[in-house]
Amino acid sequence: MSNADLVKRDLSVLWHPCTQMKDHEWLPVIPVRSGKGVWLEDFDGKRYLDAISSWWVNLFGHSNPRINAALREQAETLEHVLLAGFTHETVIELSERLVEITPPGLERCFYADNGSSAIEVALKMSFHTWLNQGRPGKTRFVTLENSYHGETLGALAVGNVELYKQTYKPLLMDTISVASPDCYQREPGESWHDYSVRSFEDMETTLARYADEICAVIIEPLVQCAGSMRMYDPVYLRLLREACDRHGVHLIADEIAVGFGRTGTLFACEQAGISPDFLCLSKGLTGGYLPLSVVLTTNSIYDCFYDDYRNLSAFLHSHSYTGNPLGCRAALATLDIFRDDNVIEAGRCHARCKRTLPRAPACRRGPPDRDDTGHRDGEGAALPGTLPLGGEAWPQGLPARTRPRRAAAPAGQRDLFHAALCHHAG
């Protein structure tokens, strides 16, 4: 079997996601035969560095032996059972672990299949909570400009990237957009903290004006990933949490992309010391192995649905593979690696060393210590390092440029992405 054989078969039957298929007349699909660590290999023996972590899902490498072993064991016991009226030990254990490690107050887990589905769950659950509390007029959601939350209709409506949204606008619910706190837009000499505080004025005005109509504010904590990796200071999250409480509005934290160490703490909300009303997780949840998502929420919201069935106040939302045992087992194995390898602290240590010591041999080909923003390494609102890309060192002999010259973050915060590629090196 060759690449050409697979490409011919592929193009006769497949419609690829997020793709203009006509481009494949000149840009070949890459058929992947196998993956190991950070590497993918095609059918002609050529290797590719998976620098995008297969759409930001892979944390500890392809074909990770610990996750593989956990899945083999689970497959021999229980591959799937519906979660309505049934349960299983793996989903219970995962839920207990997630409640333990996520921000305080998040004590209930509702499972879905992917990130967009988790957003749909959170949106519906927020609206339904207000409805059960006798507030049917709260039907709108507030979102940031340049935000992205997925591509199902509800998730698309609360996103703000026109490339994905424009075509389907006639189908989407009405939302309220406020200015992004993107610190790339700050004035010369203005700190990340001060700009984020100043940017919050638009959000405060919006909440004060429309509080009686708003179900929730939905936000990507600290990093707008699909919106060109634009970042802001944690103070914005603290101000938002306070304002949501003051105006009686839910806060939905979409940590689908930034969760599980991508910002240097296990969850980005930790850096602001806040707990959202809904926390959406997916992508890295299973280490990149299987589709699974979860929405964590509070007991007070759960209690709004706890009633006699005849009152029809239950949250009647489901997916066929909700809480799939194989996905849950992969997630537990991923959490075990975080815990047993002390991954978060190791990432922080690497980032600290990178800022305080001469550039390590594995990083010497990396970016210079100053870029177009005028910041030096270690200046600005620095965040600690994050996960290894696939759990392996940055390969020797390959260029280590990991970001465009025109970066959106000061160098200290950009180090977290560089550390993701250089972790364990040297």
XYZ file of C-alpha atoms in Angstrom:
426
model
C 0.000 0.000 0.000
C 1.396 3.417 -0.990
C 0.414 6.996 -0.288
C -0.922 7.342 -3.831
C -3.180 4.306 -3.406
C -4.662 5.655 -0.186
C -5.129 9.180 -1.567
C -7.028 7.844 -4.586
C -9.345 5.771 -2.398
C -9.808 8.649 0.056
C -10.835 11.212 -2.532
C -13.409 8.840 -4.015
C -15.416 8.527 -0.792
C -14.407 11.070 1.890
C -15.407 14.663 2.622
C -12.796 16.081 5.000
C -13.602 18.532 7.823
C -12.912 22.247 7.555
C -11.541 21.738 4.039
C -12.129 23.053 0.548
C -11.881 19.669 -1.161
C -10.887 21.205 -4.497
C -7.563 22.160 -2.864
C -6.667 18.479 -2.884
C -6.291 18.664 -6.641
C -2.888 20.231 -5.922
C -2.347 19.694 -2.173
C -2.276 15.960 -1.413
C -3.957 14.446 1.614
C -1.327 12.869 3.903
C -2.223 9.225 4.614
C -0.960 8.238 8.071
C 0.049 4.639 8.672
C 1.133 4.948 12.286
C 1.992 7.334 15.093
C 4.559 7.112 17.865
C 5.409 9.904 20.295
C 5.448 13.211 18.410
C 5.873 11.480 15.049
C 3.401 10.430 12.364
C 4.520 8.124 9.549
C 2.921 7.774 6.124
C 2.696 4.710 3.881
C 5.879 5.663 2.020
C 7.921 5.761 5.247
C 8.103 9.558 5.520
C 7.780 11.006 9.032
C 5.959 14.180 10.130
C 6.214 16.082 13.398
C 2.691 16.417 14.815
C 3.225 20.021 15.858
C -0.509 20.737 16.043
C -1.065 17.788 18.434
C -3.703 16.463 16.018
C -5.971 19.501 16.506
C -4.676 20.223 20.034
C -5.855 16.938 21.539
C -2.681 14.913 22.018
C -0.829 15.531 25.271
C 1.525 12.614 25.862
C 2.309 11.248 22.427
C 0.790 8.869 19.950
C 0.548 5.239 21.007
C 1.383 6.082 24.593
C 2.111 2.759 26.343
C 0.304 3.671 29.570
C -2.868 4.821 27.850
C -2.703 1.825 25.490
C -2.514 -0.579 28.420
C -5.454 1.051 30.180
C -7.593 0.830 27.040
C -6.729 -2.837 26.448
C -7.796 -3.671 29.996
C -11.040 -1.697 29.687
C -11.918 -3.235 26.312
C -11.761 -6.694 27.866
C -14.261 -5.671 30.550
C -16.831 -3.186 29.182
C -16.700 -1.298 25.912
C -19.965 0.646 26.236
C -23.260 0.886 28.074
C -25.878 3.623 27.965
C -25.652 6.087 30.843
C -29.404 6.709 31.232
C -30.599 4.356 33.971
C -27.211 2.579 34.030
C -23.760 3.459 35.276
C -20.265 1.964 35.423
C -17.251 2.204 37.667
C -15.028 3.984 35.146
C -17.325 6.997 34.676
C -17.865 7.241 38.424
C -14.123 7.227 39.114
C -13.448 9.801 36.381
C -16.163 12.072 37.756
C -14.725 11.813 41.260
C -11.269 12.677 39.958
C -12.530 15.648 37.939
C -14.474 17.058 40.875
C -11.289 16.743 42.949
C -8.949 18.569 40.541
C -11.170 21.277 39.035
C -11.866 24.644 40.704
C -13.870 24.479 43.968
C -17.641 24.202 43.812
C -17.846 22.185 40.584
C -19.401 18.994 41.889
C -21.528 17.507 39.106
C -20.357 16.033 35.773
C -22.479 15.808 32.620
C -20.819 13.986 29.704
C -21.003 14.489 25.949
C -18.967 13.420 22.924
C -16.893 16.443 21.852
C -16.171 20.085 22.576
C -19.019 21.605 20.574
C -21.457 19.223 22.236
C -20.191 20.305 25.661
C -20.885 23.940 24.735
C -24.404 23.006 23.637
C -24.958 21.285 26.988
C -23.755 24.320 28.958
C -25.884 26.755 26.938
C -29.027 24.655 27.281
C -28.388 23.937 30.939
C -27.903 27.632 31.732
C -31.112 28.652 29.979
C -33.046 25.758 31.529
C -31.804 26.657 35.014
C -33.266 30.150 34.725
C -36.458 28.707 33.249
C -36.856 26.333 36.204
C -36.315 29.301 38.520
C -39.158 31.246 36.903
C -36.963 33.534 34.760
C -38.065 32.683 31.182
C -36.951 36.098 29.902
C -33.285 35.204 30.301
C -32.550 33.840 26.832
C -29.401 35.586 25.575
C -25.689 34.905 25.841
C -22.731 37.285 25.940
C -19.558 36.420 24.064
C -16.247 38.116 23.330
C -15.249 39.398 19.923
C -12.769 37.047 18.233
C -13.969 34.084 20.315
C -14.469 30.512 19.120
C -16.556 27.817 20.813
C -17.244 25.208 18.137
C -19.263 24.665 14.980
C -22.605 23.178 15.949
C -25.332 25.809 15.722
C -25.424 26.859 19.374
C -21.657 26.859 19.711
C -21.307 28.735 16.432
C -23.771 31.376 17.588
C -21.728 32.222 20.686
C -18.495 32.315 18.699
C -17.271 35.376 16.892
C -14.909 34.262 14.107
C -16.638 35.341 10.899
C -14.841 32.747 8.754
C -16.894 30.023 10.413
C -20.016 31.977 11.298
C -20.967 34.203 8.354
C -22.538 31.557 6.118
C -24.852 30.233 8.804
C -25.961 33.514 10.421
C -29.597 33.121 9.293
C -29.777 29.947 11.400
C -28.147 31.297 14.568
C -29.646 32.672 17.766
C -29.052 36.291 18.659
C -26.103 36.936 20.981
C -24.394 39.982 22.475
C -20.728 40.582 21.592
C -18.404 42.714 23.689
C -14.856 43.868 23.005
C -12.115 41.313 23.521
C -9.482 42.053 26.184
C -6.803 40.970 23.678
C -3.651 42.522 25.115
C -2.018 42.804 21.717
C -4.186 45.902 21.293
C -2.880 47.706 24.392
C -1.224 51.115 24.157
C 2.611 51.416 24.218
C 3.773 51.120 27.808
C 0.396 49.902 29.066
C 0.590 46.743 31.180
C -1.411 43.603 30.510
C -3.191 44.089 33.832
C -4.161 47.700 33.146
C -5.353 47.011 29.615
C -7.448 44.047 30.751
C -9.043 46.180 33.469
C -9.764 48.956 30.963
C -11.207 46.462 28.483
C -13.641 45.187 31.084
C -15.658 48.431 30.955
C -17.543 47.188 27.881
C -18.493 43.944 29.634
C -19.618 45.777 32.782
C -21.813 48.142 30.768
C -23.355 45.248 28.838
C -24.167 43.206 31.935
C -25.681 46.191 33.706
C -27.892 46.994 30.708
C -29.068 43.500 29.740
C -28.831 41.459 32.967
C -32.527 40.549 32.929
C -32.155 39.079 29.434
C -28.804 37.305 29.837
C -28.416 33.629 30.731
C -24.639 33.535 30.782
C -21.332 34.944 29.620
C -19.224 32.386 27.770
C -15.474 32.882 27.603
C -12.219 31.148 26.686
C -10.116 31.778 29.799
C -6.808 33.604 29.102
C -6.312 32.536 25.455
C -8.536 32.937 22.404
C -6.995 30.007 20.604
C -8.717 29.851 17.211
C -8.662 33.653 17.174
C -4.897 33.734 16.523
C -3.805 32.821 20.079
C -4.753 36.215 21.513
C -4.226 36.499 25.286
C -5.224 38.616 28.258
C -4.510 39.034 31.958
C -6.229 36.872 34.641
C -7.601 40.037 36.260
C -10.274 40.088 33.539
C -11.601 36.740 34.765
C -11.715 37.972 38.358
C -13.652 41.066 37.334
C -15.992 38.949 35.218
C -16.729 36.503 38.024
C -17.560 39.396 40.373
C -19.761 41.100 37.773
C -21.659 37.906 36.911
C -22.432 37.382 40.591
C -23.474 40.997 41.010
C -25.813 40.981 38.004
C -27.202 37.460 38.396
C -25.640 35.921 35.278
C -23.962 32.535 34.834
C -20.308 32.221 33.788
C -19.386 29.476 31.304
C -15.660 28.742 31.042
C -14.766 27.035 27.766
C -11.500 25.291 28.640
C -11.806 22.799 25.810
C -8.563 24.045 24.231
C -6.775 25.667 27.187
C -7.516 23.045 29.834
C -5.151 20.299 30.974
C -2.027 22.380 31.329
C -2.006 24.410 28.135
C -1.595 27.684 30.049
C 0.784 26.423 32.738
C -1.818 25.484 35.345
C -4.041 22.451 34.995
C -6.965 24.782 34.268
C -6.678 28.406 33.176
C -9.317 29.568 35.688
C -6.889 28.669 38.482
C -4.698 31.645 37.571
C -7.548 34.003 38.419
C -8.637 32.046 41.481
C -12.207 31.731 40.206
C -14.778 28.981 39.770
C -17.198 29.254 36.827
C -20.788 28.040 36.975
C -20.062 25.707 34.052
C -16.663 24.328 33.020
C -16.439 22.707 29.564
C -13.613 20.226 28.950
C -12.652 18.019 26.001
C -9.629 17.719 23.618
C -6.835 16.783 26.053
C -9.276 15.037 28.397
C -8.488 11.621 26.894
C -4.896 12.430 25.925
C -5.931 12.603 22.281
C -7.266 9.062 22.087
C -11.059 9.121 22.003
C -13.890 11.664 21.669
C -15.194 12.643 25.099
C -16.288 15.872 26.742
C -17.694 16.890 30.080
C -19.498 19.875 31.570
C -18.890 20.366 35.278
C -21.351 22.459 37.245
C -22.468 23.252 40.779
C -24.848 21.470 43.114
C -27.038 24.583 43.209
C -27.612 24.323 39.449
C -28.100 20.546 39.686
C -30.733 21.104 42.385
C -32.777 23.283 39.994
C -33.524 20.140 37.965
C -34.068 17.717 40.872
C -37.832 17.258 40.908
C -40.687 14.833 40.263
C -40.692 13.713 36.633
C -44.307 14.758 36.107
C -43.218 18.409 36.491
C -41.061 18.041 33.338
C -38.158 20.038 34.743
C -35.470 17.384 34.062
C -32.566 18.107 31.733
C -33.586 15.876 28.832
C -30.381 15.969 26.820
C -28.362 12.927 25.769
C -25.818 11.439 23.398
C -25.614 7.772 22.478
C -22.026 7.436 23.679
C -22.374 9.612 26.796
C -19.774 8.541 29.374
C -18.334 5.825 27.128
C -16.158 3.494 29.284
C -13.252 3.425 26.823
C -13.108 7.212 26.656
C -13.374 7.464 30.430
C -10.564 4.941 30.891
C -8.317 6.891 28.516
C -9.110 10.027 30.515
C -8.216 8.318 33.796
C -4.915 7.143 32.321
C -4.218 10.704 31.173
C -4.915 12.068 34.662
C -2.624 9.385 36.096
C 0.236 10.639 33.919
C -0.357 14.211 35.080
C -0.235 13.058 38.694
C 2.495 10.425 38.577
C 4.893 12.432 36.387
C 4.176 15.754 38.132
C 3.695 17.214 34.659
C 2.504 20.702 35.583
C 5.382 21.432 37.950
C 7.882 19.987 35.469
C 6.575 22.396 32.815
C 6.864 25.337 35.183
C 10.412 24.352 36.109
C 11.405 24.170 32.474
C 9.966 27.609 31.740
C 11.739 29.126 34.768
C 15.041 27.598 33.711
C 14.587 28.811 30.163
C 14.104 32.400 31.357
C 16.953 32.449 33.868
C 19.688 30.343 32.259
C 21.519 30.614 28.918
C 19.430 29.012 26.229
C 19.605 25.233 26.527
C 21.303 23.329 23.683
C 17.994 21.915 22.442
C 16.557 25.435 22.249
C 19.497 27.313 20.734
C 17.885 27.316 17.339
C 14.798 28.930 18.849
C 13.560 32.500 18.563
C 15.741 35.432 19.615
C 15.164 36.970 23.050
C 13.414 39.985 21.551
C 10.698 40.187 18.947
C 8.557 42.855 17.312
C 6.616 43.554 20.504
C 9.803 44.874 22.185
C 9.659 42.508 25.141
C 12.538 40.447 26.453
C 12.190 36.940 27.857
C 10.738 37.109 31.342
C 9.097 40.536 30.952
C 5.373 41.077 31.102
C 2.654 38.897 32.596
C 4.646 35.701 32.379
C 2.869 32.387 32.679
C 4.736 29.183 33.473
C 5.527 26.487 30.945
C 3.059 23.863 29.873
C 2.973 20.343 28.507
C 5.415 18.580 26.227
C 4.104 18.194 22.706
C 3.459 14.482 22.644
C 5.842 13.855 25.520
C 9.113 13.946 23.564
C 11.992 16.383 23.278
C 12.151 18.831 20.388
C 13.995 16.854 17.719
C 17.649 17.765 17.199
C 18.472 19.237 13.823
C 15.015 20.673 13.149
C 14.372 24.423 13.247
C 12.804 25.343 16.548
C 10.905 28.464 15.512
C 7.607 27.975 17.270
C 5.701 31.193 16.637
C 5.342 33.921 14.046
C 7.599 36.954 14.376
C 4.612 39.172 15.085
C 3.592 37.588 18.362
C 0.475 38.485 20.332
C 1.976 37.935 23.780
C 4.973 39.216 25.700
C 7.905 36.870 25.647
C 7.437 35.497 29.141
C 3.936 34.300 28.282
C 5.028 33.113 24.847
C 7.540 30.864 26.607
C 4.695 28.576 27.568
C 4.252 27.591 23.914
C 7.978 27.264 23.348
C 8.245 25.139 26.488
C 5.559 22.884 25.059
C 7.997 21.902 22.315
C 11.225 21.928 24.318
C 10.028 20.208 27.516
C 12.397 17.457 28.705
C 15.018 18.547 26.162
C 18.567 18.725 27.451
